[in-house]
Every structure is written in structure tokens, then in C-alpha cells.
């Protein structure tokens, strides 16, 4: 048994120029090149300059940020010098994707190390970049461990560019000098990317998804999300953990704000865990020798079983398009250009295994400057990346819906409600043609209403988180269940007669609303998409007199908690915001709680009698005076007036 050479001596022996190292590459071989911002640019440039020496050299890589010379050469001589095998096409426009799509290899990122280690895809050489060795001869792969480590472990020869600019990142990110074959010393700035430009729709999307993320959650974010969306969605959270394929500047900012502590992950507590980093120079400096950060290879990071061990795992990923059945495509987006299967399905399925986990797909409602909808009848132009059965939450600037456990008709109604209003008619009509929606179901103009998020609020009452929000078309079943569980007396008080049926066409005006002339605020408990409606407040505008008729109902077990008063306050604000002059309530004389509630208005209330009905009105420009009757006195007078 021969002793290994002392690593320092080995380092000297292996040191050479890029030209000398690359002489060991032969035509027809398969060459792995380190990915994303850790790409060894010096080696790549030298390889491109000697490209005429080669025929059929296959380049294997995960993600290339720069508009690389190897791709250009491959396009110019597709069958001679270089062939490209990309697992993740990277940052490029859709026209480049179409041109280079033959290079894409669809595979989940968690499976690529196995592809190398099993020998199914043997690598003749690996060109990587690392830090200078420490006192024990260990070199860190720095900002890109992902599949680089398995490539180094399995390639016939390893050519390592030593770059002092590379941060020393901890975790399972090290290779030893004795395990590489050639060392090329070359200092150069690492590749960086500019932040994705912010857009107004991102602000709305961030507000929607923020509600889903609870304190103590562990998150994964994709490269396609803007810094602003991530920061807005998470900046008011506590004890967030990170287990992610990529780290970005947004994660660094949240860490510095104290939002990310990694204390409650339930697995790898105290550690921010990822596979690589893509961002600014400041991000790379933040990673350097940071004991709170560890990088691991992708068969660990993207393993759904590992992902599912984290508490409340929340995955945030961008989608290119989604069809009405829930199938997701994840090709490149304008300004968010990262494409391929990559780790999307790994994290989606991992989140489903997590206790309290959620997967969220984010996208703008339109593309091509508003000319096309991202929500389409059926995916035909784009490949399905996430099957419909794996899709849970979907968010656009028009809302957030939960598709998990929903019928195809429920999915249609949900997705149409968050599509751009200009495309909702067409999508609904196509759904009927495809048999996804009941042929008798109508699509009202009200369905083009823009969901007013500003009225959404979660209030804790008697230790119960109750969400007050405008009703949505997807609330049909929840509102039906609310009415069906009301007792006989409350039904008569609400509808003025005994009512045993609350079929779609009888209550559709409660949830098919335009949020202007008709408005419904519901109080709900439970998870979004599986909520229980415990109270309903509605107004219907009489456009002739510009007054709105109001009605309220609260489930028996939640009465006496002040819920109706909150609904009334929100209905008032919505009516005022929409230019309505005042409110009218038609109330049965025995409905003392409704009479009392209406008299709690901060406006002067007038009472009229019309046979067996009390008509209460208030005008928003007539505030209540100090000497006005309070609700209880008015209640007594109103009942006496009925004679």
C-alpha cells in the first residue's frame, strides 16, 4: 500500500496552465462544466479557443448564466465540435430557448448525482472552480455545490480553477487537493446577476402569498421570484428557516433583518441550507466562512424526503403557464428567465410531505405585454412540468386559489377568478366546450370584478383566527354550507321566510359579485381553500337611489362574539369607497340583534314601518349626534311602533 503524497507537494505537482490541462481532453469525450455563477470562466474561454481541435465533444452542465461561447459554437456547428447537454437552460429569452431546446435534458435535479455516480452517464472530465486550499488541503466548491460535487467524485479527470475570489462555503462542499488532477490558478471576479426588475403586479402577489406563510416556516424560493416579492411576503414574519436549491440577495437581506433565524426548522436547526448561490458580490461575501450557512449536493437538497422533514415547508416558485385543469409549465418568463424541470417537482412533492407544508406557484396573469393569458384552457405550447395532482396554491396579481382536492369544475372557477379580466369570458367559454363546467352554469359580468384585497384581515377573537375578506366565486360551496347549517329562526330572520334550499341559482348573487354594486364580506376559519364560512355580510346597490341594501348572518355557535359588527364596519367602508350614499336594512321586528346592530352605526338611523317589516336607513353624510337614541332604546321604540 503506497502512502499518499503530502497534499502541498501534490498541489505543486498538479499546478499548470489551462492550455496544458485541457490537452488531456480528447475528441468524443463528455465534459462536465461547473454551473451557474461558479462556472470556471477561464477554463471555458480556453476550451472555446481550442474548439477546432475537437469533434463531438459533449458539454454537460446544469445552468449557464452567461451567453456562453460554447453554446454559440454548438449552434454554429451542431454536429461537429460541441454538443450541449443542459439540465437547466438558464437565463435566456424564449427565442433562445426555442433555438436551444434540443440541448435540454428533462430530469429532476435530485436524480442527476445518481446519473453520474451510477455510471449511466460517465464523465471523462470535470472543469470546476474552487477556493485555494486550507491548511489541510481542502478546497471549497463555494457558491455551487449542487451537482458539481458528484461530477468531481465520478469524472475520470478533474481540472480545478483555483480562484481567491471564491467564498469558502461550509457544509458538504469540499474537495481535497489529492482528489483533483490538474490545478489552474486564475483569479477573476465571479459571475453575478442583476436583480430582476420589479413590477406592480409583484406587490399584489406578495400580499396574497404573505397570508399563507406562518411564523416558523421553512422556505424555498426560485430564481424567478423578484427580490421585492420575497421581501414583502416575508419581512413581517418571525423565525423563518431556509432550505433551498438557490440562495439570492433577497435571502441575505431577510437574514440581516432578523427574519431568518433557522431556529424552528425541525431539521438542520440553526443552519441556512442550500445547494448554490446566484446573486451579487455582496451575497458571495456574506457566504464566506459564515458558520450559519451550509451547502450540500442536490441529491440531498432536492430530496423530497429531506425536504419533507422540515416544519411548515413552503415552496415559492414561478410558473410560465397553467391550464384550467391545473397542469403547470415552467419555461422561461420575461425577466424571470430560468427554465427546465430543475428542482421544481422535487420541492413541490417535498412540501406535500411536510407537516403544515405548502407549495405556491406564482405568475403574472398575462405575457407578451398583456396580449396572452398565462392561464390557458389546455397546455399545448408548453411542456407540463408539474402534474395537476401535485399543484396546490396558485397566485397572480388578481388573487390566490387552492387547487388541492378540487374537482375540475372547481379548478376552472378558481383559475378563471385569478385570470386577467380581459380573458375570463374566453376561458370560461372554452371550459364549457371542454366539458369541464356544467353547461347550465352562467358567467356573469360580475365575474370580471377585481378582488379588493384591502378589505382582507385576520382577527383573533377568543383565540380563534378569523379571516374577514371579500367573497370569491370559489366560495360557492362554503356559503351554501353556512346557510344549510343555520337554524330555522336565523334563516327566517335573514330571508323573511322558511327556506330549505340554497342551490347555486338561488344564492349566486352572494358570490358572483363585482365588488362595486354588489359586495359580500365573509368571515372564515380554516385553511384557504378548505375554509368554513361562519358569517356573511352583503350589500346590493339600488343604482336609482344610490343606496345599498344590507343583510347579515352569523352561524349560531359564533354569535355574540362581535363578528357581525366587524362585518358591518367592512361593508360600510366598501360602500363608502364605491360612492354609495347610505344603507338600507329590511328587518323583521323579532330580529332584535339585527336592529341593535344597525343602530350601532356611527350614523343617524331612521326607522320606518311597512306592514310587518322595519326599514332602517342611514346616510354616510349624517353622523350620529350625541343626543341620538342608542341601539337598545331605538330597538324598543321600533318594536312598539309595530303596534
XYZ file of C-alpha atoms in Angstrom:
643
model
C 0.000 0.000 0.000
C 1.516 3.300 -1.105
C 1.227 6.384 1.068
C -0.392 9.449 -0.487
C 1.824 12.349 -1.398
C 1.672 15.215 1.093
C -1.078 17.454 -0.276
C 1.116 20.582 -0.507
C 3.627 18.745 -2.646
C 0.784 17.292 -4.701
C -0.598 20.793 -5.221
C 2.702 21.970 -6.688
C 2.966 18.930 -8.924
C -0.559 19.426 -10.283
C -0.293 23.146 -10.920
C -0.284 24.062 -14.608
C -1.757 26.408 -17.189
C -5.272 25.988 -18.594
C -3.797 25.107 -22.004
C -1.700 22.316 -20.504
C -4.619 20.895 -18.503
C -7.026 20.942 -21.435
C -4.576 18.946 -23.599
C -5.828 15.892 -21.726
C -9.328 16.262 -23.201
C -9.909 14.142 -26.312
C -12.491 14.341 -29.128
C -15.753 12.500 -28.462
C -15.473 12.810 -24.690
C -18.122 14.014 -22.234
C -17.033 17.064 -20.258
C -18.834 18.466 -17.206
C -18.573 22.205 -16.615
C -19.279 23.753 -13.227
C -22.615 25.508 -13.160
C -24.220 28.919 -12.684
C -22.151 31.697 -11.150
C -19.392 29.230 -10.210
C -18.707 28.443 -13.843
C -14.906 28.358 -14.359
C -14.870 31.107 -16.965
C -11.129 30.964 -17.567
C -11.274 27.264 -18.408
C -14.387 27.715 -20.538
C -12.771 30.503 -22.515
C -9.632 28.479 -23.126
C -11.721 25.466 -24.174
C -13.657 27.559 -26.672
C -10.428 28.907 -28.161
C -9.158 25.403 -28.915
C -12.571 24.134 -30.065
C -11.276 23.417 -33.573
C -9.241 20.538 -32.133
C -12.390 18.641 -31.200
C -15.214 16.751 -32.811
C -18.341 15.653 -30.953
C -17.246 16.929 -27.570
C -20.326 16.736 -25.322
C -20.612 19.512 -22.760
C -22.688 18.606 -19.684
C -23.854 21.423 -17.426
C -26.649 22.430 -15.102
C -27.037 26.164 -15.540
C -25.082 28.725 -17.524
C -25.698 32.359 -16.688
C -23.551 33.992 -19.340
C -24.249 33.858 -23.050
C -21.533 31.264 -23.303
C -19.144 30.768 -26.201
C -19.655 27.009 -26.064
C -23.350 27.385 -26.876
C -22.530 29.748 -29.719
C -20.045 27.272 -31.155
C -22.527 24.414 -30.758
C -25.137 26.407 -32.683
C -22.713 27.184 -35.487
C -21.504 23.591 -35.834
C -24.212 21.435 -34.255
C -22.766 18.105 -35.333
C -19.037 18.680 -35.215
C -17.242 20.468 -32.402
C -19.527 20.749 -29.360
C -22.796 19.196 -28.299
C -24.519 20.680 -25.284
C -26.452 18.735 -22.666
C -28.211 21.202 -20.312
C -30.242 20.072 -17.325
C -31.404 23.636 -16.685
C -31.214 26.067 -19.582
C -30.667 29.170 -17.519
C -31.033 32.846 -18.238
C -32.213 33.417 -21.772
C -35.190 34.626 -23.732
C -37.898 32.360 -25.107
C -36.484 32.702 -28.643
C -33.143 31.315 -27.433
C -34.939 28.534 -25.596
C -36.660 27.504 -28.800
C -33.350 27.610 -30.660
C -31.527 25.597 -27.994
C -34.301 23.298 -26.824
C -32.606 20.275 -28.361
C -29.924 20.661 -25.675
C -32.336 20.339 -22.717
C -32.348 17.091 -20.738
C -35.539 16.816 -18.660
C -34.660 15.393 -15.241
C -35.328 16.222 -11.615
C -32.302 17.804 -10.010
C -32.306 15.299 -7.156
C -31.623 12.496 -9.654
C -28.626 13.973 -11.506
C -25.952 12.869 -8.985
C -27.259 9.309 -9.364
C -26.938 9.675 -13.129
C -23.220 10.347 -12.651
C -22.455 8.002 -9.738
C -24.235 5.017 -11.260
C -22.131 5.209 -14.395
C -25.217 5.663 -16.567
C -23.672 8.913 -17.750
C -19.902 8.596 -17.265
C -17.910 11.816 -17.274
C -14.477 11.929 -18.848
C -13.576 15.250 -17.286
C -14.956 17.857 -14.882
C -14.000 21.527 -15.140
C -14.776 23.235 -11.840
C -13.809 26.232 -9.738
C -12.851 26.251 -6.055
C -11.183 28.205 -3.276
C -7.482 27.951 -2.502
C -6.826 25.004 -0.145
C -6.905 25.431 3.627
C -4.163 24.179 5.950
C -5.364 20.613 5.463
C -5.642 20.664 1.671
C -9.415 21.059 1.459
C -10.878 23.351 -1.189
C -14.462 24.617 -1.049
C -16.624 24.491 -4.180
C -18.029 27.784 -2.935
C -21.211 29.119 -4.445
C -22.135 25.996 -6.411
C -22.161 22.555 -4.829
C -25.426 21.202 -6.363
C -24.235 18.623 -8.952
C -20.615 19.847 -9.047
C -19.584 17.629 -6.140
C -20.886 14.405 -7.690
C -19.244 15.361 -11.003
C -15.897 15.788 -9.232
C -16.310 12.455 -7.447
C -17.024 10.497 -10.635
C -15.129 12.173 -13.509
C -12.025 10.473 -14.900
C -10.041 13.680 -14.554
C -10.808 16.852 -12.588
C -9.446 20.218 -13.694
C -9.846 22.798 -10.955
C -9.569 26.544 -11.413
C -8.350 27.999 -8.120
C -9.871 31.433 -7.596
C -9.233 33.501 -4.437
C -12.453 35.385 -5.196
C -14.485 32.243 -4.468
C -16.033 32.329 -0.965
C -15.320 29.443 1.359
C -18.763 27.997 1.983
C -19.233 25.378 4.679
C -21.176 22.134 4.652
C -20.593 19.187 2.317
C -18.882 21.437 -0.173
C -15.233 20.396 -0.060
C -12.904 18.512 -2.349
C -9.301 17.662 -1.487
C -6.222 18.580 -3.451
C -5.362 14.874 -3.671
C -8.666 14.221 -5.478
C -8.108 16.597 -8.398
C -5.783 16.028 -11.331
C -4.877 19.496 -12.580
C -4.838 22.842 -10.798
C -5.077 26.091 -12.738
C -4.570 29.211 -10.654
C -6.544 32.125 -12.048
C -8.096 34.970 -10.076
C -11.157 36.602 -11.635
C -14.453 38.153 -10.497
C -17.238 35.622 -10.086
C -20.268 35.824 -12.302
C -23.057 37.915 -10.842
C -26.602 38.696 -11.938
C -28.572 41.905 -11.785
C -31.725 41.932 -9.663
C -34.884 41.114 -11.606
C -36.768 44.372 -12.295
C -39.738 44.879 -10.010
C -43.253 45.212 -11.389
C -46.512 46.417 -9.869
C -48.163 43.026 -10.087
C -45.441 41.632 -7.831
C -46.622 43.802 -4.955
C -50.145 42.392 -5.179
C -48.837 38.832 -5.456
C -46.628 39.312 -2.381
C -49.626 40.437 -0.324
C -51.609 37.369 -1.282
C -48.896 34.817 -0.531
C -47.813 36.521 2.697
C -51.041 35.365 4.328
C -50.129 31.729 3.733
C -46.683 31.850 5.338
C -46.719 31.386 9.097
C -44.030 32.221 11.632
C -41.547 29.371 11.967
C -41.961 28.212 8.371
C -39.071 26.859 6.311
C -38.963 28.298 2.802
C -37.554 27.581 -0.640
C -37.543 30.288 -3.296
C -36.862 30.023 -7.010
C -34.578 32.305 -9.006
C -37.581 33.630 -10.917
C -39.026 35.494 -7.935
C -38.131 39.152 -7.606
C -36.364 40.406 -4.501
C -39.334 42.625 -3.747
C -41.851 39.767 -3.794
C -39.727 37.691 -1.411
C -39.063 40.586 0.949
C -42.680 41.793 1.010
C -44.034 38.306 1.559
C -41.671 37.542 4.441
C -40.490 40.784 6.034
C -43.131 40.726 8.796
C -42.535 37.059 9.688
C -40.548 35.578 12.564
C -38.116 32.667 12.842
C -38.150 31.756 9.167
C -35.853 28.927 8.088
C -34.313 28.271 4.685
C -33.797 25.006 2.803
C -33.473 25.961 -0.841
C -31.887 24.973 -4.109
C -30.625 28.532 -4.631
C -29.783 31.454 -2.378
C -30.332 35.006 -3.584
C -29.757 38.531 -2.362
C -33.313 38.616 -1.017
C -32.495 35.802 1.416
C -29.377 37.675 2.538
C -31.448 40.810 3.223
C -34.045 38.878 5.245
C -31.260 37.235 7.250
C -29.756 40.624 8.078
C -33.223 41.884 9.132
C -33.551 39.058 11.646
C -36.464 37.444 9.789
C -34.445 34.316 9.017
C -33.162 32.600 12.168
C -33.463 28.903 11.182
C -34.360 28.142 14.816
C -37.606 26.277 14.148
C -36.870 24.271 11.020
C -37.224 20.968 12.837
C -34.289 19.664 10.803
C -30.832 21.242 10.460
C -31.892 23.780 13.064
C -29.783 26.925 13.137
C -28.449 26.373 9.623
C -29.388 28.063 6.381
C -29.062 25.177 3.910
C -28.828 25.424 0.118
C -27.124 23.986 -2.947
C -25.765 27.118 -4.616
C -25.972 30.903 -4.721
C -26.756 33.247 -7.593
C -26.573 36.966 -6.986
C -24.296 39.883 -6.202
C -20.762 40.234 -4.929
C -22.247 41.245 -1.576
C -24.073 37.917 -1.408
C -20.853 35.994 -2.004
C -19.089 37.981 0.721
C -21.978 37.158 3.060
C -21.450 33.430 2.431
C -17.701 33.417 3.052
C -16.853 31.309 6.121
C -20.324 32.003 7.552
C -20.934 29.279 10.176
C -24.715 29.662 9.917
C -24.726 28.619 6.238
C -24.108 25.174 4.787
C -24.217 23.987 1.177
C -24.998 20.397 0.178
C -25.251 18.498 -3.116
C -28.567 18.317 -4.933
C -29.316 14.679 -4.091
C -29.601 15.956 -0.502
C -31.025 19.460 -1.039
C -33.650 18.332 -3.548
C -34.507 15.004 -1.966
C -38.285 15.189 -1.278
C -37.800 13.035 1.830
C -35.285 15.522 3.239
C -37.442 18.497 2.252
C -40.475 16.949 3.934
C -38.662 16.666 7.291
C -38.821 20.438 7.760
C -41.570 22.149 9.705
C -44.139 24.044 7.636
C -42.116 23.777 4.441
C -43.264 26.474 1.994
C -42.036 26.436 -1.605
C -42.280 29.588 -3.728
C -41.776 29.011 -7.452
C -42.620 30.806 -10.673
C -44.765 29.250 -13.369
C -44.800 30.038 -17.067
C -48.416 28.966 -17.556
C -51.138 26.827 -16.046
C -54.110 25.242 -17.728
C -57.661 25.038 -16.384
C -57.114 21.522 -15.071
C -54.111 22.659 -13.004
C -51.146 21.447 -15.067
C -48.133 23.750 -14.668
C -45.500 24.684 -17.245
C -42.257 26.209 -16.024
C -40.389 27.522 -19.033
C -38.665 30.894 -19.010
C -40.530 34.052 -18.099
C -39.720 37.536 -19.381
C -37.246 38.972 -16.867
C -37.512 35.765 -14.810
C -35.659 33.572 -17.276
C -34.816 30.313 -15.584
C -36.164 27.208 -17.224
C -36.261 23.451 -17.194
C -37.614 20.877 -14.790
C -34.751 21.508 -12.308
C -35.920 21.084 -8.688
C -39.485 22.296 -9.077
C -41.193 18.930 -8.735
C -38.760 17.817 -6.015
C -39.706 20.736 -3.792
C -43.407 20.600 -4.650
C -43.604 16.987 -3.536
C -41.320 17.573 -0.568
C -43.574 20.361 0.710
C -46.551 17.992 0.451
C -44.750 15.623 2.851
C -44.084 18.365 5.402
C -46.300 18.908 8.423
C -48.112 22.141 7.576
C -46.288 22.381 4.241
C -47.494 24.376 1.243
C -46.369 24.727 -2.362
C -47.142 28.031 -4.061
C -46.831 28.825 -7.764
C -46.523 32.491 -8.649
C -47.068 34.111 -12.035
C -48.305 37.293 -13.630
C -51.710 36.854 -15.263
C -50.525 37.799 -18.769
C -47.482 37.663 -21.051
C -46.386 39.348 -24.280
C -47.275 42.785 -22.914
C -50.761 41.695 -21.911
C -51.607 40.061 -25.237
C -51.756 36.484 -23.924
C -53.086 34.877 -20.785
C -50.821 32.679 -18.693
C -53.920 30.763 -17.621
C -54.883 28.735 -20.693
C -57.579 26.160 -21.485
C -55.044 23.384 -22.041
C -51.245 23.292 -22.181
C -50.282 22.695 -25.792
C -47.419 25.117 -26.486
C -45.536 24.338 -23.266
C -44.478 21.084 -21.642
C -46.089 20.034 -18.375
C -43.523 20.187 -15.568
C -45.813 19.741 -12.549
C -48.786 17.366 -12.945
C -52.208 18.637 -11.899
C -52.325 16.288 -8.909
C -49.257 17.957 -7.342
C -50.403 21.565 -7.680
C -51.654 23.333 -4.578
C -51.678 27.145 -4.357
C -51.560 29.422 -7.411
C -51.213 33.206 -7.175
C -51.485 36.029 -9.702
C -51.927 39.746 -9.128
C -55.699 39.070 -9.128
C -55.813 36.573 -6.308
C -54.754 33.336 -4.694
C -56.503 29.970 -5.002
C -56.021 26.471 -3.640
C -56.472 23.697 -6.220
C -55.655 20.815 -3.903
C -58.536 18.363 -3.588
C -60.721 20.342 -6.004
C -62.843 18.999 -8.854
C -62.078 20.103 -12.395
C -65.091 22.435 -12.323
C -63.911 23.958 -9.048
C -60.433 24.397 -10.554
C -61.899 26.177 -13.571
C -63.863 28.598 -11.399
C -60.834 29.212 -9.201
C -58.360 29.832 -12.016
C -60.763 31.964 -14.045
C -61.230 34.153 -10.958
C -57.493 34.995 -10.849
C -57.015 35.345 -14.619
C -56.801 38.778 -16.192
C -60.378 40.111 -16.563
C -59.923 40.507 -20.327
C -59.543 36.732 -20.723
C -62.110 35.391 -18.245
C -65.022 35.203 -20.719
C -62.954 33.257 -23.218
C -61.538 30.873 -20.617
C -64.983 30.135 -19.195
C -66.430 29.519 -22.667
C -63.561 27.151 -23.521
C -64.087 25.298 -20.243
C -67.735 24.704 -21.172
C -66.707 23.470 -24.623
C -64.267 21.043 -22.993
C -66.949 19.765 -20.642
C -65.110 21.000 -17.557
C -68.051 23.134 -16.392
C -71.771 22.416 -16.095
C -73.404 23.513 -19.364
C -76.112 25.376 -17.407
C -73.657 27.432 -15.412
C -73.534 31.104 -16.371
C -70.669 33.532 -16.461
C -71.884 36.901 -15.240
C -70.245 40.242 -15.856
C -69.753 40.325 -12.101
C -67.078 37.663 -12.518
C -64.835 40.287 -14.088
C -64.620 42.145 -10.787
C -61.185 42.853 -9.321
C -60.764 41.270 -5.902
C -60.319 44.107 -3.328
C -57.577 42.737 -1.119
C -57.615 45.836 1.085
C -60.686 44.553 2.920
C -58.987 41.293 3.873
C -57.990 41.000 7.518
C -57.386 38.220 10.043
C -58.551 38.992 13.591
C -58.099 36.728 16.604
C -61.327 36.503 18.609
C -61.413 34.245 21.685
C -58.164 32.634 20.473
C -59.714 31.809 17.088
C -58.052 33.343 13.986
C -60.980 34.583 11.895
C -60.357 35.907 8.392
C -62.685 38.623 7.120
C -62.473 39.005 3.361
C -64.493 39.679 0.218
C -66.256 36.616 -1.163
C -64.917 34.853 -4.253
C -66.563 32.682 -6.909
C -64.834 29.676 -5.320
C -66.784 30.266 -2.096
C -69.980 28.808 -3.546
C -69.881 25.562 -1.579
C -68.663 27.193 1.631
C -71.503 29.733 1.614
C -74.043 27.004 0.845
C -72.771 25.035 3.838
C -73.096 28.131 6.024
C -76.749 28.614 5.090
C -77.594 24.919 5.364
C -76.238 24.779 8.918
C -78.188 27.845 10.132
C -81.121 27.126 12.434
C -84.705 27.764 11.366
C -85.100 31.003 13.294
C -81.945 32.573 11.849
C -82.978 31.558 8.324
C -86.381 33.217 8.726
C -84.739 36.338 10.169
C -82.321 36.509 7.233
C -84.639 35.565 4.351
C -88.090 36.506 5.838
C -89.418 33.006 5.231
C -88.556 29.409 5.938
C -86.044 28.272 3.340
C -84.674 24.755 2.873
C -82.784 25.064 -0.413
C -79.718 27.162 -1.166
C -78.973 25.923 -4.660
C -76.472 27.641 -6.960
C -79.023 29.742 -8.836
C -80.710 30.847 -5.592
C -77.655 32.320 -3.874
C -75.303 33.099 -6.772
C -75.602 36.834 -6.133
C -73.764 36.230 -2.858
C -70.502 35.181 -4.505
C -70.867 36.150 -8.200
C -70.188 39.782 -7.375
C -68.471 42.754 -8.962
C -67.213 44.200 -5.632
C -68.776 47.583 -6.528
C -72.551 47.365 -6.973
C -72.720 44.132 -5.029
C -70.330 43.198 -2.276
C -70.112 40.271 0.118
C -67.768 40.016 3.080
C -67.390 36.584 4.642
C -65.860 35.562 7.960
C -63.955 32.284 7.645
C -61.890 29.893 9.724
C -59.531 27.187 8.499
C -57.031 26.895 5.658
C -57.527 28.789 2.439
C -59.360 26.545 0.002
C -60.929 24.467 2.776
C -62.446 27.242 4.838
C -65.611 27.243 6.888
C -67.762 30.322 6.390
C -69.122 31.331 9.794
C -70.690 34.663 8.838
C -71.815 36.537 5.732
C -72.406 40.265 5.227
C -73.801 41.558 1.916
C -74.862 44.739 0.226
C -76.794 45.177 -3.033
C -76.794 48.601 -4.622
C -80.001 50.223 -5.871
C -78.489 52.354 -8.611
C -81.631 54.511 -8.934
C -81.378 55.940 -5.415
C -77.685 55.023 -4.911
C -78.426 53.243 -1.644
C -77.344 49.708 -0.710
C -79.494 47.073 0.954
C -77.586 45.128 3.610
C -78.083 41.767 5.266
C -76.046 39.708 7.721
C -75.984 36.159 9.042
C -73.771 34.556 11.698
C -73.596 30.846 12.494
C -75.211 30.036 15.835
C -72.055 28.885 17.616
C -70.233 32.114 16.694
C -72.925 34.596 17.675
C -72.217 37.055 20.480
C -68.532 37.404 19.511
C -68.807 40.762 17.737
C -68.383 39.196 14.293
C -71.441 40.909 12.797
C -70.159 44.302 13.978
C -66.869 43.734 12.160
C -68.731 42.683 9.002
C -70.875 45.811 9.215
C -67.819 48.034 9.571
C -66.201 46.481 6.495
C -69.434 46.672 4.482
C -69.708 50.352 5.407
C -66.178 51.056 4.247
C -66.669 49.209 0.962
C -69.921 51.083 0.284
C -68.291 54.450 1.023
C -65.287 53.607 -1.158
C -67.673 52.797 -4.034
C -69.591 56.073 -3.773
C -72.782 54.728 -2.202
C -74.792 57.319 -0.229
C -76.048 55.096 2.556
C -77.506 51.779 3.669
C -80.967 50.269 3.974
C -81.915 47.216 6.026
C -85.262 45.417 5.846
C -85.641 43.705 9.214
C -88.316 41.540 10.813
C -89.417 43.082 14.127
C -88.434 39.984 16.088
C -84.864 40.213 14.793
C -83.648 42.223 17.762
C -79.955 41.521 17.176
C -80.068 42.937 13.631
C -81.959 46.020 14.748
C -79.461 46.594 17.539
C -76.536 46.023 15.165
C -77.804 48.561 12.647
C -78.279 51.160 15.377
C -74.615 50.777 16.303
C -73.794 52.590 13.068
C -71.834 55.818 13.608
C -74.555 57.493 11.512
C -78.046 58.795 12.229
C -80.540 55.938 11.815
C -84.145 56.422 10.750
C -86.858 53.800 11.149
C -89.978 53.294 9.056
C -92.749 50.750 9.185
C -94.017 48.868 6.140
C -96.595 46.294 7.151
C -94.633 43.596 9.056
C -91.171 44.904 8.198
C -88.961 47.568 9.722
C -86.995 49.690 7.257
C -83.836 51.130 8.795
C -81.710 53.598 6.852
C -78.590 55.629 7.435
C -76.757 58.187 5.312
C -72.969 58.335 5.377
C -73.030 62.139 5.368
C -75.169 62.257 8.539
C -73.019 61.273 11.521
C -74.747 60.277 14.729
C -75.178 63.091 17.229
C -74.561 62.731 20.959
C -78.271 63.025 21.753
C -79.347 60.368 19.209
C -81.046 57.256 20.608
C -78.716 54.386 21.347
C -79.388 50.995 19.824
C -81.298 49.493 22.745
C -83.687 52.428 23.097
C -84.250 52.539 19.346
C -84.939 48.813 19.374
C -87.700 49.229 21.937
C -89.229 52.165 20.100
C -89.119 50.310 16.796
C -90.933 47.278 18.178
C -93.550 49.466 19.872
C -94.128 51.284 16.603
C -95.143 47.979 15.045
C -98.132 48.174 17.376
